[in-house]
PDB file of C-alpha atoms in Angstrom:
ATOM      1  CA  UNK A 536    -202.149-140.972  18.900  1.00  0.00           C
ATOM      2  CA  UNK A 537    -201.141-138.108  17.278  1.00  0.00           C
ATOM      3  CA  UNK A 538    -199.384-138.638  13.726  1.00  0.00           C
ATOM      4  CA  UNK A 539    -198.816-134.757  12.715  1.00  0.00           C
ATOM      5  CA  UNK A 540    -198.227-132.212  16.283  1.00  0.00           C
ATOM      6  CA  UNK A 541    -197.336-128.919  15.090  1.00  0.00           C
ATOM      7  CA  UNK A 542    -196.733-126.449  18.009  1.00  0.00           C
ATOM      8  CA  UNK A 543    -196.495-122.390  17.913  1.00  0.00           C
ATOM      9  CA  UNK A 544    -195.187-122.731  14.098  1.00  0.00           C
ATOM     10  CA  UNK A 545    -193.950-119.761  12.638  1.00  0.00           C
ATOM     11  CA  UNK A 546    -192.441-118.715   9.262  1.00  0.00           C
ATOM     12  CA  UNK A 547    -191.200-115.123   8.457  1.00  0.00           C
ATOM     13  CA  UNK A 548    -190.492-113.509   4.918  1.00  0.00           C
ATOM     14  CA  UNK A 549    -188.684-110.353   4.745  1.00  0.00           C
ATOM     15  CA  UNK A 550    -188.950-109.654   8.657  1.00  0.00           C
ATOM     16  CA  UNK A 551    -193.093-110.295   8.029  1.00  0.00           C
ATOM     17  CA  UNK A 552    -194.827-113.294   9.773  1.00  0.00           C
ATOM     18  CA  UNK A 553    -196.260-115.488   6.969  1.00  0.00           C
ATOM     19  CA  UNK A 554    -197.497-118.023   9.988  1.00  0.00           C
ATOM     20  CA  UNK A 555    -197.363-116.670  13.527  1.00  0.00           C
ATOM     21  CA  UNK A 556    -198.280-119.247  16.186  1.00  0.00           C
ATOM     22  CA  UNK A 557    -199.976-121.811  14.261  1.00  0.00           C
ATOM     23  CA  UNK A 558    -200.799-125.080  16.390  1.00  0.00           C
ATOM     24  CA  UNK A 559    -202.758-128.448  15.805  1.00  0.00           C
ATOM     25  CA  UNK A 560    -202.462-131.798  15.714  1.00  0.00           C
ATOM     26  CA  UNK A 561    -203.794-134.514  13.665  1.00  0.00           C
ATOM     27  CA  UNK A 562    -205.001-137.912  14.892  1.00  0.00           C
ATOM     28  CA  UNK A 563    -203.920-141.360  13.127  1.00  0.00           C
ATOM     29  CA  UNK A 564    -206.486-142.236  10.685  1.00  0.00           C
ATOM     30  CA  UNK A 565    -208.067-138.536  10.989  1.00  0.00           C
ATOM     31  CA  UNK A 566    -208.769-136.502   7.496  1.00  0.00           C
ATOM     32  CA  UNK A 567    -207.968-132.970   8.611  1.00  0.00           C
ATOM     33  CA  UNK A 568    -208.442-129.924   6.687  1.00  0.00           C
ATOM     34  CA  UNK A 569    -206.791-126.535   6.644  1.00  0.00           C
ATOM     35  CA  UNK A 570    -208.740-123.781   5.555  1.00  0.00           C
ATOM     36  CA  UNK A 571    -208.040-119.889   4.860  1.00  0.00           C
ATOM     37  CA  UNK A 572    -208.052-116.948   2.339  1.00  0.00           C
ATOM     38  CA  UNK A 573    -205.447-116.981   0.038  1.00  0.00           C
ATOM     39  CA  UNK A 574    -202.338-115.935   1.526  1.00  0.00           C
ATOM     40  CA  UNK A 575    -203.174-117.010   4.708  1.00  0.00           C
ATOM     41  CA  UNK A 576    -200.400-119.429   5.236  1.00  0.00           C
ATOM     42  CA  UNK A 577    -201.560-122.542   4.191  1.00  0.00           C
ATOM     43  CA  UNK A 578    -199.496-123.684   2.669  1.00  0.00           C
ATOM     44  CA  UNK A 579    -196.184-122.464   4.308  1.00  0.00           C
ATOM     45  CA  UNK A 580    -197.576-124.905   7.199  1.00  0.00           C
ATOM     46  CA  UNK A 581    -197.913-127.724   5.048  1.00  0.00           C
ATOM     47  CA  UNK A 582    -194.543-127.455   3.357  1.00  0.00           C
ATOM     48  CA  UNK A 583    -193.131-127.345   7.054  1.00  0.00           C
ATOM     49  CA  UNK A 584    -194.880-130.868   7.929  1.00  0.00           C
ATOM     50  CA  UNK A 585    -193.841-131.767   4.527  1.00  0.00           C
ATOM     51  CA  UNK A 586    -189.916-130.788   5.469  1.00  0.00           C
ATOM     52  CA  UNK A 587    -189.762-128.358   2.070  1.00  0.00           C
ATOM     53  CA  UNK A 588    -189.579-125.395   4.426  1.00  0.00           C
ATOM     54  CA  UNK A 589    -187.324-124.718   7.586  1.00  0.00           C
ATOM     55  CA  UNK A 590    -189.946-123.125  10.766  1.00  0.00           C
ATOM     56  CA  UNK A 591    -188.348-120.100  12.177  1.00  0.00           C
ATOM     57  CA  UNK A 592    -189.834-120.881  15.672  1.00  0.00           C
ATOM     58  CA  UNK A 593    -191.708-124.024  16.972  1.00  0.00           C
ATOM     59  CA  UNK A 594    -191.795-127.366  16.656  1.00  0.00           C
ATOM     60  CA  UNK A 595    -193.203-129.673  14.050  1.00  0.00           C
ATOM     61  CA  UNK A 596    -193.597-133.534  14.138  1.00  0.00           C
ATOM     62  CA  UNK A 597    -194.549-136.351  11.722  1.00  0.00           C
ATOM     63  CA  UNK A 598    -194.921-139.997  14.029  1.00  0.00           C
ATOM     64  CA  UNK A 599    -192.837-138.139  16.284  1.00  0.00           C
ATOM     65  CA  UNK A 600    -189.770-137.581  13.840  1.00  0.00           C
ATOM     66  CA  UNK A 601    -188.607-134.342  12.747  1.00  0.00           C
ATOM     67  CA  UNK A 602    -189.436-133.259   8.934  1.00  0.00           C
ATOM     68  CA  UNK A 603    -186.312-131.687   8.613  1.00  0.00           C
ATOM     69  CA  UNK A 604    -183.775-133.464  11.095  1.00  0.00           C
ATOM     70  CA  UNK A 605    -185.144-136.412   9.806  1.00  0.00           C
ATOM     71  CA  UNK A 606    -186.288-135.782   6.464  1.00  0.00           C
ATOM     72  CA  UNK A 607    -185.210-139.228   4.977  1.00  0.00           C
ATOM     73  CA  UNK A 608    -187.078-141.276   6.987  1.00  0.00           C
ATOM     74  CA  UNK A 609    -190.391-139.030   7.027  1.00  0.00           C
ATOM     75  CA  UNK A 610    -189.668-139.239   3.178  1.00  0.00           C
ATOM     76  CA  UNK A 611    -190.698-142.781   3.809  1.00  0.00           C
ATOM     77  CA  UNK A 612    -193.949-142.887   5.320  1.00  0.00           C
ATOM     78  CA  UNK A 613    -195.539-139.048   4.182  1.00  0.00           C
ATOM     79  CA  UNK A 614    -196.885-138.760   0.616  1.00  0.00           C
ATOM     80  CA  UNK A 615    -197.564-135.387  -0.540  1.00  0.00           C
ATOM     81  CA  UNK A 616    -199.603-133.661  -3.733  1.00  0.00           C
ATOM     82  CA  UNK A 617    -198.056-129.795  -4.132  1.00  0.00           C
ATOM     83  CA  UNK A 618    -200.459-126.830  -4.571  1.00  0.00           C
ATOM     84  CA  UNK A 619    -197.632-126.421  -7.929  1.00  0.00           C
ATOM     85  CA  UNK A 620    -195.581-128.892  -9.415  1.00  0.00           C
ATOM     86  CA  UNK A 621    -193.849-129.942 -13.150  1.00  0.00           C
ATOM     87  CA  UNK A 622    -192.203-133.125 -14.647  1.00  0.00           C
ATOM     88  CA  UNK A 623    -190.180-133.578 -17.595  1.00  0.00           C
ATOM     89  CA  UNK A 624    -192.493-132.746 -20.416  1.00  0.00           C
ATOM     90  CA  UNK A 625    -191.128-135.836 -22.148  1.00  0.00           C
ATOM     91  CA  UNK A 626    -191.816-138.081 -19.218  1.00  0.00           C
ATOM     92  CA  UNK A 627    -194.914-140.378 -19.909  1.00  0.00           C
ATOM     93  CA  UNK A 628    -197.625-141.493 -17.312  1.00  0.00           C
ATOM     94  CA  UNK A 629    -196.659-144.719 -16.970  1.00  0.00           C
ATOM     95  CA  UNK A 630    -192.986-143.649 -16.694  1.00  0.00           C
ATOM     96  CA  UNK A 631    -193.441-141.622 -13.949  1.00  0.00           C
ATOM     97  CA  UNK A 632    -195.848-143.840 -11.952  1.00  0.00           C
ATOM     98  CA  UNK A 633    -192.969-146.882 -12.420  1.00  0.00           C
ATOM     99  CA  UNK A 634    -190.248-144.019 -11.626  1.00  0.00           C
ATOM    100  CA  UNK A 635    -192.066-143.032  -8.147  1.00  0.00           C
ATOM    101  CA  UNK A 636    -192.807-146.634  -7.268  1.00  0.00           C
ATOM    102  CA  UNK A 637    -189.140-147.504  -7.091  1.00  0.00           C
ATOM    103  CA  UNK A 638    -188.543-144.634  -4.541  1.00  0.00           C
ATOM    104  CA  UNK A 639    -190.454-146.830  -1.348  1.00  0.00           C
ATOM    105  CA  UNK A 640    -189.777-150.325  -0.655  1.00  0.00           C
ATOM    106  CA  UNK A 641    -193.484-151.294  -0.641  1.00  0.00           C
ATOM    107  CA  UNK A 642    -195.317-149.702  -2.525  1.00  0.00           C
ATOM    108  CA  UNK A 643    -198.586-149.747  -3.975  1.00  0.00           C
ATOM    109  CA  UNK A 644    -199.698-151.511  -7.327  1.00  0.00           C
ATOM    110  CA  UNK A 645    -199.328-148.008  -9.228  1.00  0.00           C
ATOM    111  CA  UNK A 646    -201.787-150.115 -12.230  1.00  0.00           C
ATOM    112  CA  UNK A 647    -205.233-150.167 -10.015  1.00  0.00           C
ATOM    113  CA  UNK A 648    -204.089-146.597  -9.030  1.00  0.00           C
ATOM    114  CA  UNK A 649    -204.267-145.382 -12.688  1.00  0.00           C
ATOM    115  CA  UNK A 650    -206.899-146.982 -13.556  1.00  0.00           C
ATOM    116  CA  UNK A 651    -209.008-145.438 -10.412  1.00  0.00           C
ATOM    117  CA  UNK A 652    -207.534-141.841 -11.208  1.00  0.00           C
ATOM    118  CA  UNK A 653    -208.784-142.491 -14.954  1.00  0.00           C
ATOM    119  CA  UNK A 654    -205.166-142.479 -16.210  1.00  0.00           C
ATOM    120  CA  UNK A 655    -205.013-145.863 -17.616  1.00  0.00           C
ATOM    121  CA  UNK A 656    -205.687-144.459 -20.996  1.00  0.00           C
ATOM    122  CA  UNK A 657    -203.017-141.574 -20.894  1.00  0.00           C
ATOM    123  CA  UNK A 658    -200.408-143.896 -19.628  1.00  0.00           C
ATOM    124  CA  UNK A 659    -198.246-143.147 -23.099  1.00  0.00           C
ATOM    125  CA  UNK A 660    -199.107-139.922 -22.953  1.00  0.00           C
ATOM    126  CA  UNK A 661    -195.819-137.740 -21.905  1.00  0.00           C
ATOM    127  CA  UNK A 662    -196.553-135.271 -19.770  1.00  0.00           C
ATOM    128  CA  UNK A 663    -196.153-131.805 -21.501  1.00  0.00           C
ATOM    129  CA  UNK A 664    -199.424-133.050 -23.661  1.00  0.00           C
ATOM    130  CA  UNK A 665    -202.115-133.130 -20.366  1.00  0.00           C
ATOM    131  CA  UNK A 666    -204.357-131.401 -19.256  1.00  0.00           C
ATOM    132  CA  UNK A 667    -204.743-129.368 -16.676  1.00  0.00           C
ATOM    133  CA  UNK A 668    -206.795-132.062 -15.229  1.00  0.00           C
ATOM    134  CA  UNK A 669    -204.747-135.365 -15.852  1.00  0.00           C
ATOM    135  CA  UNK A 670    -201.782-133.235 -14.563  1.00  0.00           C
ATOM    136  CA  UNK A 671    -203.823-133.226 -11.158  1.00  0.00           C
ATOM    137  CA  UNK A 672    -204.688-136.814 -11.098  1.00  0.00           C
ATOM    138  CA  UNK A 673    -201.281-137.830 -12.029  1.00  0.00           C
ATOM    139  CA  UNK A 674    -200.054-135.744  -8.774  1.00  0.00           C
ATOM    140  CA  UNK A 675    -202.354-137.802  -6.696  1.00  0.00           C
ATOM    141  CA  UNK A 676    -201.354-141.037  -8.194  1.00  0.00           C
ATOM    142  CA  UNK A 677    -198.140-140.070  -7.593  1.00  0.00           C
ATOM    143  CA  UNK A 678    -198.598-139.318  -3.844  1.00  0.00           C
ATOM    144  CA  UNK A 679    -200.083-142.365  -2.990  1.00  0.00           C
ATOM    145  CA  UNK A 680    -198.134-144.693  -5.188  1.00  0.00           C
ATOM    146  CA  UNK A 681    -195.634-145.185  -2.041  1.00  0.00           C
ATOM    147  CA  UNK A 682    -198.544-146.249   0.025  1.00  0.00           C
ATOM    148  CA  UNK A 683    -197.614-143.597   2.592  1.00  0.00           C
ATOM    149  CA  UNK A 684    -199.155-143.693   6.090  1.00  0.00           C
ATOM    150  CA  UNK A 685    -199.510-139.841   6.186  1.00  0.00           C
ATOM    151  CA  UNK A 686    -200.492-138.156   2.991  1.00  0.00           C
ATOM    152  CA  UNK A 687    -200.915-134.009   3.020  1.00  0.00           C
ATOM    153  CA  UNK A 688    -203.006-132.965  -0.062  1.00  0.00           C
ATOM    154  CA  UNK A 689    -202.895-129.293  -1.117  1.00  0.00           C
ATOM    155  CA  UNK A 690    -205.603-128.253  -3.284  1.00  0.00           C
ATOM    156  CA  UNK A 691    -206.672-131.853  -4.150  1.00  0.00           C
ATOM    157  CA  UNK A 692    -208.621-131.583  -6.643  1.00  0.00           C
ATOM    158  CA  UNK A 693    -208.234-127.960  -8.216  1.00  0.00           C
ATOM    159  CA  UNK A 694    -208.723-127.959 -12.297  1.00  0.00           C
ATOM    160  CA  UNK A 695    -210.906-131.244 -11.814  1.00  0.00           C
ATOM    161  CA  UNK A 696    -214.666-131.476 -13.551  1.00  0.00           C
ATOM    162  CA  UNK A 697    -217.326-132.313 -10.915  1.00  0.00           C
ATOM    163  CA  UNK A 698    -217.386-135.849 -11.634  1.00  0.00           C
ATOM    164  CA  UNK A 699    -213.715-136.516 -11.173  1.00  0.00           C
ATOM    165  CA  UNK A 700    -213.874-133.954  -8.406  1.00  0.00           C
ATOM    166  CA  UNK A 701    -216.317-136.649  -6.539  1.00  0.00           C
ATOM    167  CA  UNK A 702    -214.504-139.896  -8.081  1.00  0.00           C
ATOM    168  CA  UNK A 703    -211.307-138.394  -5.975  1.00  0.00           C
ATOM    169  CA  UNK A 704    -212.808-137.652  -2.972  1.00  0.00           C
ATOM    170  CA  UNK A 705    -214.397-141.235  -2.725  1.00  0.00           C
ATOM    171  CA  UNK A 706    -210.686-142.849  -3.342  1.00  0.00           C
ATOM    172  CA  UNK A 707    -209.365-140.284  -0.614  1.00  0.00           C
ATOM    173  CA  UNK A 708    -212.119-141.948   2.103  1.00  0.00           C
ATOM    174  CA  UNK A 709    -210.731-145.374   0.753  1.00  0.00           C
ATOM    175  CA  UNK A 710    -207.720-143.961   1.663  1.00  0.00           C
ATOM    176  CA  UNK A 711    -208.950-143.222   4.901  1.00  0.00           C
ATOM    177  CA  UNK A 712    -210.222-146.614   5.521  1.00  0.00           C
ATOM    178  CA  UNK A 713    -207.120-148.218   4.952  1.00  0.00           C
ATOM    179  CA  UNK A 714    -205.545-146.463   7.473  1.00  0.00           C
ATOM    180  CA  UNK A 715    -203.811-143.852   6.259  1.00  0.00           C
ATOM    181  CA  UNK A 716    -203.704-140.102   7.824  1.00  0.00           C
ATOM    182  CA  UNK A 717    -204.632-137.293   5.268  1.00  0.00           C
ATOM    183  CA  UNK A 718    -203.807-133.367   5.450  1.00  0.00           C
ATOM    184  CA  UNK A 719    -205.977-132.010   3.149  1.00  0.00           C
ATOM    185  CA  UNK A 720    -205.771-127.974   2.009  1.00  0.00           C
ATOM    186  CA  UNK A 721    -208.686-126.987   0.455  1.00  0.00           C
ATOM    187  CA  UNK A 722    -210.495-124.082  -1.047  1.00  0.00           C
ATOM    188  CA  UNK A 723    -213.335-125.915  -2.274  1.00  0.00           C
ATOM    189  CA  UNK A 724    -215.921-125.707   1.026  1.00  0.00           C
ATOM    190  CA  UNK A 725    -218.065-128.849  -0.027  1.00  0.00           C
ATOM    191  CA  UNK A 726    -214.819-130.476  -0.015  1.00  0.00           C
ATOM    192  CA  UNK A 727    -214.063-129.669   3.192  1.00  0.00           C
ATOM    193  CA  UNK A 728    -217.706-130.458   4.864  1.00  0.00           C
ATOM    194  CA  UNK A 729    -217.512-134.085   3.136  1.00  0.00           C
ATOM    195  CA  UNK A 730    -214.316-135.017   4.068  1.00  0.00           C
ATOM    196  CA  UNK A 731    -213.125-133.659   6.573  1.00  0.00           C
ATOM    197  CA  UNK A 732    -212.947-134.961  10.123  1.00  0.00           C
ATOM    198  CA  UNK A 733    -211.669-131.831  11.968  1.00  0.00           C
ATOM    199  CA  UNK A 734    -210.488-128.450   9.991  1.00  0.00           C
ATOM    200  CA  UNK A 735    -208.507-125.854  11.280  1.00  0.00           C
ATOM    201  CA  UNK A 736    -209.242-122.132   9.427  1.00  0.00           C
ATOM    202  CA  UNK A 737    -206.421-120.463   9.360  1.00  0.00           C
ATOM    203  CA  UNK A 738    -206.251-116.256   8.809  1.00  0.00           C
ATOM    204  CA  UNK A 739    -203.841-113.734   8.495  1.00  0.00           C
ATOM    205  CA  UNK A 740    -201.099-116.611   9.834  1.00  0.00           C
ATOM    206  CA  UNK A 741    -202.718-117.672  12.667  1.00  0.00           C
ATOM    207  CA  UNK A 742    -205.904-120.143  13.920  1.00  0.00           C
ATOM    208  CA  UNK A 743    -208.798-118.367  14.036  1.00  0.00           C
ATOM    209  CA  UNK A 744    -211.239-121.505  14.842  1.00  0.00           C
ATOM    210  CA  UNK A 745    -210.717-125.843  14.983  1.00  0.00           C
ATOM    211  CA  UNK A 746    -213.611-127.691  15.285  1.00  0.00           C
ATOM    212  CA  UNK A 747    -215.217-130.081  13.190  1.00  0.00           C
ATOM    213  CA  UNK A 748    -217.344-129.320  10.240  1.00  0.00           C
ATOM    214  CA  UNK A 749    -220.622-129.436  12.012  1.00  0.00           C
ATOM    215  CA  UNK A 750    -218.793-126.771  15.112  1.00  0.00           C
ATOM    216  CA  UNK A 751    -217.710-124.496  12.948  1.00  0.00           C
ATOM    217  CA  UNK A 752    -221.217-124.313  11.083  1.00  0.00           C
ATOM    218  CA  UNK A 753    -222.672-123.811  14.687  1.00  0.00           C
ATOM    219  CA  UNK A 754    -220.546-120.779  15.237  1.00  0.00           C
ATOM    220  CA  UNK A 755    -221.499-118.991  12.282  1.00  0.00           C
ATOM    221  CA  UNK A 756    -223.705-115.987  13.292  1.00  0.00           C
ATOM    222  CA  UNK A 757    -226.433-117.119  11.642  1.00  0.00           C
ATOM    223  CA  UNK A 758    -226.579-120.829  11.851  1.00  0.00           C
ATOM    224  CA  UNK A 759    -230.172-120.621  10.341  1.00  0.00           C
ATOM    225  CA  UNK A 760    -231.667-118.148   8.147  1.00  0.00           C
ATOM    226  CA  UNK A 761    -235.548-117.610   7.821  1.00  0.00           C
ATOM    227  CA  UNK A 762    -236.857-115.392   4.548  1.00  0.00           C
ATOM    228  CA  UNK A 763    -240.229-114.273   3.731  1.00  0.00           C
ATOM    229  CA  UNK A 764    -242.406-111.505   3.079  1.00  0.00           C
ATOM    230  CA  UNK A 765    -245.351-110.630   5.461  1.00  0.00           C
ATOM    231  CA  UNK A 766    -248.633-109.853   4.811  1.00  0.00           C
ATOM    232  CA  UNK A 767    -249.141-106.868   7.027  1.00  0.00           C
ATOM    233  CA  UNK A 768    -245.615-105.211   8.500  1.00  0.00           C
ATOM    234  CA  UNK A 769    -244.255-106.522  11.947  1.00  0.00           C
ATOM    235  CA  UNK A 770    -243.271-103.869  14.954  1.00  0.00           C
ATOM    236  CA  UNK A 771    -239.298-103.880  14.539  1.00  0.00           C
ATOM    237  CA  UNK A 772    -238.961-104.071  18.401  1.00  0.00           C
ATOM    238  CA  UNK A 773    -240.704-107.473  17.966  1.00  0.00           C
ATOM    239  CA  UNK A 774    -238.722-108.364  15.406  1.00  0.00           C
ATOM    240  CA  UNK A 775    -235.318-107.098  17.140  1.00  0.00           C
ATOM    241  CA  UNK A 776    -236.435-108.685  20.390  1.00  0.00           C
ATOM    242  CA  UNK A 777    -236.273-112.255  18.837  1.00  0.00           C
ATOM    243  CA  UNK A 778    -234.168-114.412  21.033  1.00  0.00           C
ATOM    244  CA  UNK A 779    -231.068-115.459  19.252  1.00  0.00           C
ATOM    245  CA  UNK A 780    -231.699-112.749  16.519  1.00  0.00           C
ATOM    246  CA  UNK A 781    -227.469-112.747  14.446  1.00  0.00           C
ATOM    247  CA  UNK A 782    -228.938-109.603  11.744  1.00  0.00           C
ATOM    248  CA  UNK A 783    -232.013-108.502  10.207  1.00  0.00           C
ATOM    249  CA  UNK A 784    -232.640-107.508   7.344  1.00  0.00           C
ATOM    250  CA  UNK A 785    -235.820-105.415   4.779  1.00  0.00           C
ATOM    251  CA  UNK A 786    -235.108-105.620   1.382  1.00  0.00           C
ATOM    252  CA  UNK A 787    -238.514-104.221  -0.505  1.00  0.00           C
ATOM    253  CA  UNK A 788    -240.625-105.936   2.147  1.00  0.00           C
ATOM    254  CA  UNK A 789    -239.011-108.979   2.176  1.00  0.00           C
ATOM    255  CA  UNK A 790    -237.134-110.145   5.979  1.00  0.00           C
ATOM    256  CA  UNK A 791    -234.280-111.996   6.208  1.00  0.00           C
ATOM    257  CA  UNK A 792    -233.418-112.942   9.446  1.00  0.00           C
ATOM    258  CA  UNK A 793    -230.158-114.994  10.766  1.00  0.00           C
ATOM    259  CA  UNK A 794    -229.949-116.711  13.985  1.00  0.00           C
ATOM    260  CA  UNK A 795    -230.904-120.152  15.628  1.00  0.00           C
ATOM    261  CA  UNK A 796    -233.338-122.525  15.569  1.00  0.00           C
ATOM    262  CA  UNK A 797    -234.964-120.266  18.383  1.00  0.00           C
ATOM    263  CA  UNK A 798    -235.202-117.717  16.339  1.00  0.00           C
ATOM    264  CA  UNK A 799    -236.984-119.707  13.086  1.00  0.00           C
ATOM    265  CA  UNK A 800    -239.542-120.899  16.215  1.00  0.00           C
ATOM    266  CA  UNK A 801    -240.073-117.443  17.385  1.00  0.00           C
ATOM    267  CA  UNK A 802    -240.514-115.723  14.014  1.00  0.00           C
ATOM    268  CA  UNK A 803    -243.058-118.532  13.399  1.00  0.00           C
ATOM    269  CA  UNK A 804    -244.812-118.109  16.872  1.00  0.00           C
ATOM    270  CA  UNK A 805    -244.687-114.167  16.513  1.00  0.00           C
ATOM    271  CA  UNK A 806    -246.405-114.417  12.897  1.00  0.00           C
ATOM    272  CA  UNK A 807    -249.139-116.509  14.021  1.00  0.00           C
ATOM    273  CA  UNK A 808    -249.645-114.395  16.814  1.00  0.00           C
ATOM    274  CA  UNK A 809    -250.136-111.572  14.886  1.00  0.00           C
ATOM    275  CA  UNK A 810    -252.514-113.269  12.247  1.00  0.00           C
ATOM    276  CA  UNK A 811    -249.609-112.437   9.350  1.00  0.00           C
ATOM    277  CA  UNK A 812    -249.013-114.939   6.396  1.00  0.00           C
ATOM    278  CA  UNK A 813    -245.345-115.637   5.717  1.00  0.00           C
ATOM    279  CA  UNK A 814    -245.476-115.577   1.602  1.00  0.00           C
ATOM    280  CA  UNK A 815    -242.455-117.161   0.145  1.00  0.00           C
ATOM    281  CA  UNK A 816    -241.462-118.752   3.426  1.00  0.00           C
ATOM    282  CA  UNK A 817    -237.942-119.853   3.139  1.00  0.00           C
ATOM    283  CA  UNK A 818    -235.529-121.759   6.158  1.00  0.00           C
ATOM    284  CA  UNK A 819    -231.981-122.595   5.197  1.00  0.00           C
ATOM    285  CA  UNK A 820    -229.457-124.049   7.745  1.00  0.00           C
ATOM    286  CA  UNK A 821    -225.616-122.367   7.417  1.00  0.00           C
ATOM    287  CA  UNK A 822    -222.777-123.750   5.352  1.00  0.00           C
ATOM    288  CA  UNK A 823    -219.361-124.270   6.024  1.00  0.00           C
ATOM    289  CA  UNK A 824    -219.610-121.121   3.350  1.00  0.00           C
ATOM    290  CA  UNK A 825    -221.309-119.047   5.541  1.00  0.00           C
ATOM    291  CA  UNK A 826    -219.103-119.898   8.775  1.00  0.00           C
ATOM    292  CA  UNK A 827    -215.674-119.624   6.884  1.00  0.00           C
ATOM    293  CA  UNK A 828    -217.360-116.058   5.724  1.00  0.00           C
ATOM    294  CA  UNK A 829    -217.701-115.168   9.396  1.00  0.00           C
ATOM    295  CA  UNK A 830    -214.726-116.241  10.732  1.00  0.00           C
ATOM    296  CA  UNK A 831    -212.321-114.753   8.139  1.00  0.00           C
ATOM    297  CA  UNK A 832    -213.830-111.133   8.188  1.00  0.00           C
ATOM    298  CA  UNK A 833    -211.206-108.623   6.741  1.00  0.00           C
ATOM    299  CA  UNK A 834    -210.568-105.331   9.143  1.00  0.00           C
ATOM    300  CA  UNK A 835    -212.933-103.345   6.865  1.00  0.00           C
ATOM    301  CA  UNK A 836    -215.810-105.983   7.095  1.00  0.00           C
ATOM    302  CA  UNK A 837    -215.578-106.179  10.982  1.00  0.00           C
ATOM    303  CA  UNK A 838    -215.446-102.212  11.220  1.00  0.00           C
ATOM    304  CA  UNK A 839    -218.360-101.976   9.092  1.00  0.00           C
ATOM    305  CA  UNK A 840    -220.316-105.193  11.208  1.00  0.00           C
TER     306      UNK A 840
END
């Protein structure tokens, strides 16, 4: 069943399209990521599931109910962390978690919460004296403390160190397990790769590419890339001729070549057929990086490609 359906959303801002046709949906119990270049319209989507923002055109659905129309009751069951948000400097930790609590009429045990965020031991600590940091985890906390059944995450974990960064996303896939459907937005790729069940990348307002993490690796243009430097040159038509063959490349001797696994087994076939040594021999699969790289390509990049 689909929890989030968002059909041919769009979102203008002085007469320009900020998102132009965007459309997914998100399965129950699904962690789905958006992905894009800043600007892209990230989070203008979002903010629409979220009911902050009023589409211009199409149609957007949380269990079916309207974010707007409906707002109060999606209120109830959608928890959300904000890309930028404030409280009351003079607020404290614990003030806040026991003031959000009271807003759902089950909601979690905010105490565990803290103390899995690490905020048991700011819990007196008023706001306007956190970090950057604690200000993050608080924001989490404080989406979850209603123990929503969709939660949308924007920029999760943003001004955390790498430790907290991988305490948060192991309480997110708790999250997960207990049933609850996450929209994550994300610019952090190895975020994205663990997480994430299906992501959508969205560019210039629009859905360039949905797949899961492993897809969209597979349609990067060089889903493998094989370096070394030969002992004795190579013919070029060989080397162009390679079967799956994304870009070449001769920096001071040294190849660099992009493709498949057909390719790696080629280049490897080709050197031992012409008695050549592959010094330095390097194979690395593609990243969610290198396929984000690819399908993102500004107007100047693809005229130059």
């Amino acid at each position: 069943m689909s929890v989030i359906e968002v059909s041919e959303l769009r979102k203008f801002y002085g007469g320009r399209a900020v998102v132009d046709g965007v459309s997914f949906a998100v399965e129950e119990g699904e962690i789905f990521g958006i992905l894009g270049p800043n600007g892209a319209g990230k989070t203008t989507t979002v903010e629409c599931v979220e009911g902050l923002r009023i589409p211009d055109a199409g149609r957007v659905r949380v269990t079916g109910l309207d974010p707007v129309a409906d707002h109060a009751r999606v209120a109830r069951i959608l928890g959300a962390q904000l890309q930028e948000s404030e409280l009351q400097a003079k607020l404290t930790v614990g003030e806040a978690l026991e003031l959000y609590s009271t807003f759902y009429e089950r909601p979690l045990d905010w105490r565990p919460l803290a103390e899995r965020l690490g905020l048991t031991q700011k819990l007196t600590t008023r706001f306007g004296k956190l970090s950057g940091g604690q200000k993050q985890r608080l924001f989490i906390a404080l989406a979850l403390v209603g123990n929503p059944r969709v939660v949308v995450l924007d920029e999760l974990t943003t001004g955390l160190d790498p430790r907290a960064r991988r305490d948060t996303w192991e309480l997110i896939e708790d999250v997960r397990a207990g049933g609850v459907t996450v929209l994550l937005v994300t610019h952090f790729m190895e975020e994205a790769q663990r997480l994430c069940d299906r992501i959508a990348v969205i560019d210039k307002g629009r859905v360039a590419a949905l797949d899961t993490p492993a897809g969209l690796i597979r349609r990067s243009a060089g889903a493998t890339v094989i370096s070394f430097t030969p002992s004795a040159p190579l013919d070029a038509h060989e080397l162009n001729a390679l079967p799956a063959l994304a870009s070449i490349e001769d920096r001071d001797g040294r190849l660099t070549l992009s493709g498949t696994d057909e390719t790696v087994n080629a280049v490897i076939t080709l050197l031992a057929r012409r008695h050549v040594t592959a010094h330095q021999l390097r194979v690395v699969d593609a990243t969610l990086d290198d396929a984000f790289l690819d399908l993102t390509k500004t107007d100047t990049q693809e005229a130059t490609a």
